[in-house]
Amino acid sequence: MKHSMVSSTRDKLFVTFAAMTLAVMAVVSLFVGKYPLTVQGIVSGDPMQQNVFLTLRLSRTVLGVVGGFCLGIAGFVYQTVFRNPLASPDIIGVASGASAGAAAGILFLSGTLWITAASFVGALAAVLAALALASVDKTGRSSSIVLSGIAVHALAQTVLMALKLTADPEKELSSIEYWIMGSLNGVRPDALWGNFLLCLLCAAALFLLHRQILLLSAREDEAKMLGAHVPRLRLLVLLTATLMVACVISLTGLVSFVGLLAPHGARLLTGRNHRKTMLLSGLLGSSLLCGADILARSVAQTELPVSIFTSLLGAPFLIWLLVRRARSRSV
Amino acid sequence: MLEILDLQAGYGENRVLRGVCFSLQPGQLAGLLGANGSGKTTLLRAICGIVPHEGKCLLHGAPLDGLSAKKLAQKVSYVPQRSGITIDLTALEVVEMGFHANLGLLRRPSRTMTNTAVQALERVGIDPNVNFLHLSEGQKQLCIMARTMVGSSRLVLLDEPESALDLANRYEIFARLKSWMGSRTVLTALHDPQLALQICDVLVLLKDHTVHSILHPKTDSRETMETALCQIYGELRLYDLDGTLVPVKTPEVRA
Amino acid sequence: MKKLLALFLALLMLLSMAACGKEETGRPLEEVMQEMTETIGETEETAPDYIYYPTSVTDQAGRTVQIQSQPQRLVSGYYISTSALIALGQQDKLVGIEAKADKRPIYSLAAPELIELPNVGTAKEFDLEGCIALEPDLVILPMKLKDAAQTMEELGIPVILVNPESRELLDEMLQIFGKALKCQNMVDALTVQMAAIANDVQTAVAEQEPVKVYLAGNSDFLSTAGAGMYQSDLIALAGGENVAAGIEDNYWVEVSYEQVLAWDPACIILASDASYTVEDVLADPALANCTAVKNGNVHQLPSAAESWDSPVPGGVLGAMWMANVLHPEQVDNWTAKKAVRDFYEAFYGFQYPG
């Protein structure tokens, strides 16, 4: 007996609940931190309080929300286009390219803004290299992209290792390692807004292209016969998603798990792949990153890398979802 | 009308098809028969441009080669043997993919289109909201058929659609196809000659990398057809059972 | 000659302190002078090598190291021990030193010939074969290289493991060198001088309210030193209060801008080898409201000769410099500069630049 998989009310409920969770996280994030902020302090016009709130607390919260959202959406896109539930932004080398770029930035340039720029360039270079390499296979199979992604990833790792070797263990090496572990700490507010604009534009584009993204999940010849120019469409979708990911991780470093867990969670909850699922994916990503960052900055006396907490928070949630799914299937 | 002129196709050095020529009239349901490996799928894929080929394919006088994917999809539908959908989608979402060729990059299917899709699914007896992956192979095939039927194509190519369907559904689906096709041309590869004899207006038989013969079940004599079919399938007899031609394979006599 | 000069300066230092009326921890000057003379007399190494050696020392890893004869071919795999060896006048015996010597100004200033020496790698990638190939008769390595030390011991090469991560441990290391290299008198001169400088600083700032200091690390502004680190010790000595003293960790830690603003240091000091500059900090919009930045009270530890934020023998001068920054009335420019010049003149034989 096949029961209907569509329950728009149930999906709307999930989305609303996720949005509310996110709102709560965001508010908590605005009021947790090492600097003692109070609502009265901010409202009363104390310049120090207002300054900390606006330049530090607010921008960090927004980074968590927007960054997590984009990573969640990008994960959804990658997992759909590559027909692989384990796909993540590193499948075509974005993450390793960004790491190599950041390492080069830390070694040869100075200043956070330049490091951000270098990692962005590294991420894009890696993806373009992967896509260029894949285009050698004229049939445009998605497996070619995956293979070239692996090759580029390996190459980027080699570059990263070489850079780490030349790095001064007393200064640069720890910076590189810390960057790779991911952190929302120390992000300069002036670096954010341009990045965010680009991210949100890409996210909007991906929502508009949702139908095409689903089409790309079919076999290549099938999609072609439905009228899609698969290589071009895939390039458009992947580049947009990757641009978004590059924007985010050039600011935050490698944040693990969000791009993998959020879309998975959204799919397991809704059982579908429609726009609401994509939105839910983004909202779950936001909540996860925001929540993880709250912990990363308040659990210890020092700033811990955020990836510890994305995994810590994310894994039990995923396990719960899997158990829930197994139970419902065995009924 | 579909005209295939001197089609050569194949992967690499081996030419699976050589010098294939035939033409089909609008409103004809043509069956493509041949032994395994005779090139039925290759021929269909060559017409679609999925497989590299030489020679000409013309639809209503206009060449099909060199068209963009979108333009081609507006004219030709290709229904593969198995659907390659691997993610959770509703049957409706799958059918709505059939509108892609007629939609702009950022456009979504309109209300009318969605209604058309729902009706198409109802006609093949599938709930639009069910998960496509949870359907049986046969139902998936019906769903894909519905997808084809909402498109605008004038030429429909089907690759052994009956392999996944049960006996009743086989005839059912072709009955629906016939009632829907109107002046369209449908070319379907089939591996069951009995089905072919019953439903097709034209039969194109492939053997030795080319067209062996073209049969018209409504007009050709039983003997002609039996001879031609023997060439393809080995020893068989065609029995006339109350107007229905039934091929029965006779075992090979070993000397 | 160096040794005599050093002794002379040490005595002068004590005398000048007495002259200014400042007491060294409250003991009468005569008593201190008496102790000094006795110490010098006792440790005057008049015993010839063949009686003095073989000898043994206990290194900072607790190992007993046998030294058969006066070492003539030294390898030092750590910049702190190399610097110490120069201060002790042993640089002529060096046949191999640590990597990246060209990056440290102290060598080109004090002993340029050392830069030409083959290098035995860093603590992370130690060139074991290269070291053995130099045929040393004594190797000095940081504690991390325990395994390499083991290997070389098995080949009959004595290895002293050192761990100079604080002023006390640095002193201990120097004592070990004194015994191993039969240069106790030089060690005494050096340690006395170092103690004297530390003392001077301590007494000068004793009555003062400690100034809140944020020490920014080499890799980025937001890395700082916890209470367990050498740098924290330096700050305390110089009459400062490390705002990060609540953090117990024994290595560089990462904090947030918010944390720095919450601490609101009165003074920000950048580590000697920081990859960013004082200007960068002053221009950082996130720090605009911090007291130190508002008052322009941001400085970088000098590194014209050595990095003073590590326990090299001259490291205590870092406290002197810092005291000058934090309490300019108590430790004035002239005194600080003179202490620095005198020290490097005496123990390293060059004019401190600037």
PDB file of C-alpha atoms in Angstrom, chain A residues 78 94 120 123-124 127 195 198-199 201-202 237-250:
ATOM      1  CA  TYR A  78      25.900  18.590  -4.514  1.00  0.00           C
ATOM      2  CA  VAL A  94      36.547  23.309  -3.110  1.00  0.00           C
ATOM      3  CA  PHE A 120      38.659  32.236  -2.245  1.00  0.00           C
ATOM      4  CA  ALA A 123      38.759  27.378  -3.972  1.00  0.00           C
ATOM      5  CA  LEU A 124      37.731  28.674  -7.371  1.00  0.00           C
ATOM      6  CA  VAL A 127      36.915  23.861  -9.000  1.00  0.00           C
ATOM      7  CA  ASN A 195      30.728  38.126   0.621  1.00  0.00           C
ATOM      8  CA  LEU A 198      27.354  37.227  -3.337  1.00  0.00           C
ATOM      9  CA  CYS A 199      26.267  34.280  -1.215  1.00  0.00           C
ATOM     10  CA  LEU A 201      22.575  36.024  -4.806  1.00  0.00           C
ATOM     11  CA  CYS A 202      23.882  32.549  -5.458  1.00  0.00           C
ATOM     12  CA  VAL A 237      24.632  24.846 -11.076  1.00  0.00           C
ATOM     13  CA  LEU A 238      27.939  23.619  -9.709  1.00  0.00           C
ATOM     14  CA  LEU A 239      29.722  26.896 -10.231  1.00  0.00           C
ATOM     15  CA  THR A 240      26.971  28.809  -8.470  1.00  0.00           C
ATOM     16  CA  ALA A 241      26.958  26.422  -5.538  1.00  0.00           C
ATOM     17  CA  THR A 242      30.730  26.396  -5.375  1.00  0.00           C
ATOM     18  CA  LEU A 243      31.000  30.172  -5.526  1.00  0.00           C
ATOM     19  CA  MET A 244      28.722  30.274  -2.538  1.00  0.00           C
ATOM     20  CA  VAL A 245      30.755  27.689  -0.650  1.00  0.00           C
ATOM     21  CA  ALA A 246      33.995  29.444  -1.520  1.00  0.00           C
ATOM     22  CA  CYS A 247      32.600  32.710  -0.139  1.00  0.00           C
ATOM     23  CA  VAL A 248      31.677  31.066   3.113  1.00  0.00           C
ATOM     24  CA  ILE A 249      34.736  28.957   3.760  1.00  0.00           C
ATOM     25  CA  SER A 250      37.142  31.694   2.781  1.00  0.00           C
TER      26      SER A 250
END
